[in-house]
Coordinates of C-alpha atoms in Angstrom, one line a residue:
M15 CA -2.2 -39.9 -10.3
L16 CA -3.5 -36.3 -9.7
E17 CA -1.5 -36.0 -6.4
L18 CA 1.9 -36.9 -8.3
I19 CA 1.1 -34.3 -10.9
W20 CA 0.2 -31.6 -8.4
R21 CA 3.4 -32.3 -6.4
S22 CA 5.6 -31.4 -9.6
H23 CA 5.6 -27.7 -10.8
S24 CA 7.1 -29.1 -13.9
P25 CA 5.3 -31.3 -16.6
V26 CA 5.3 -34.9 -15.9
G27 CA 5.4 -37.5 -18.4
A28 CA 3.3 -40.8 -18.4
Y29 CA 6.4 -42.9 -17.8
E30 CA 7.7 -40.7 -15.2
L31 CA 4.3 -41.1 -13.4
L32 CA 4.6 -44.9 -13.9
E33 CA 8.0 -45.0 -12.1
H34 CA 6.6 -42.9 -9.2
L35 CA 3.6 -45.3 -8.7
R36 CA 6.1 -48.4 -8.9
D37 CA 8.7 -46.6 -6.3
R38 CA 5.3 -46.4 -3.9
G39 CA 4.7 -50.2 -4.4
R40 CA 1.7 -49.8 -6.7
R41 CA 1.4 -52.0 -9.7
A42 CA 0.4 -50.2 -12.9
A43 CA 0.7 -50.8 -16.5
P44 CA 1.2 -47.8 -19.1
P45 CA -2.4 -48.3 -20.4
T46 CA -3.8 -47.8 -16.9
V47 CA -1.8 -44.5 -16.6
Y48 CA -2.8 -43.2 -19.9
R49 CA -6.4 -44.0 -19.0
A50 CA -6.1 -42.2 -15.7
L51 CA -4.4 -39.1 -17.5
E52 CA -7.2 -39.1 -20.2
F53 CA -10.1 -39.1 -17.5
L54 CA -8.1 -36.2 -15.5
R55 CA -7.6 -34.2 -18.7
D56 CA -11.3 -34.8 -19.9
N57 CA -12.5 -33.6 -16.6
G58 CA -10.4 -30.5 -16.7
L59 CA -8.2 -31.4 -13.8
I60 CA -4.9 -31.6 -15.8
H61 CA -3.6 -30.0 -18.9
R62 CA -1.3 -31.7 -21.6
I63 CA 1.5 -29.8 -22.8
E64 CA 1.9 -31.2 -26.5
S65 CA 5.5 -29.8 -27.0
K66 CA 6.7 -31.7 -24.1
N67 CA 4.4 -34.5 -24.4
A68 CA 3.7 -34.3 -20.5
F69 CA 1.0 -33.0 -18.2
V70 CA 0.5 -30.3 -15.5
G71 CA -2.4 -29.8 -13.1
C72 CA -5.1 -27.1 -13.9
E73 CA -5.2 -24.0 -11.5
Q74 CA -8.7 -23.4 -12.3
P75 CA -10.4 -26.7 -12.9
E76 CA -13.9 -25.3 -11.9
Q77 CA -13.8 -23.2 -15.1
T78 CA -13.6 -24.4 -18.6
H79 CA -10.6 -22.8 -20.5
V80 CA -8.1 -23.0 -22.8
A81 CA -4.7 -23.1 -20.9
Q82 CA -1.5 -21.4 -22.1
Y83 CA 1.8 -22.1 -20.2
L84 CA 5.1 -20.2 -19.7
L85 CA 7.8 -22.9 -19.6
C86 CA 11.1 -22.1 -18.0
D87 CA 14.0 -23.5 -20.0
S88 CA 16.3 -23.2 -16.9
C89 CA 14.3 -24.8 -14.2
G90 CA 11.5 -26.7 -16.1
D91 CA 8.6 -25.3 -14.3
A92 CA 5.4 -24.5 -16.2
I93 CA 3.1 -21.6 -15.0
E94 CA -0.5 -21.4 -16.4

């Protein structure tokens, strides 16, 4: 899950991640994806962008911090 989030420079939603997993032949249900996202977020490895209802990788997971993102309307990238 973390690898899929880090591959995208744009915020990724839970159902988009679920599709990527299924494309790779992995069986997962939405609750499994949400539990994994919650675990990654709680451990500071990803951030949730509320306005997009999506997730991005944390650039400084070793430091506890509040993240702010610049979101590009043109390409969809998110920069911490």
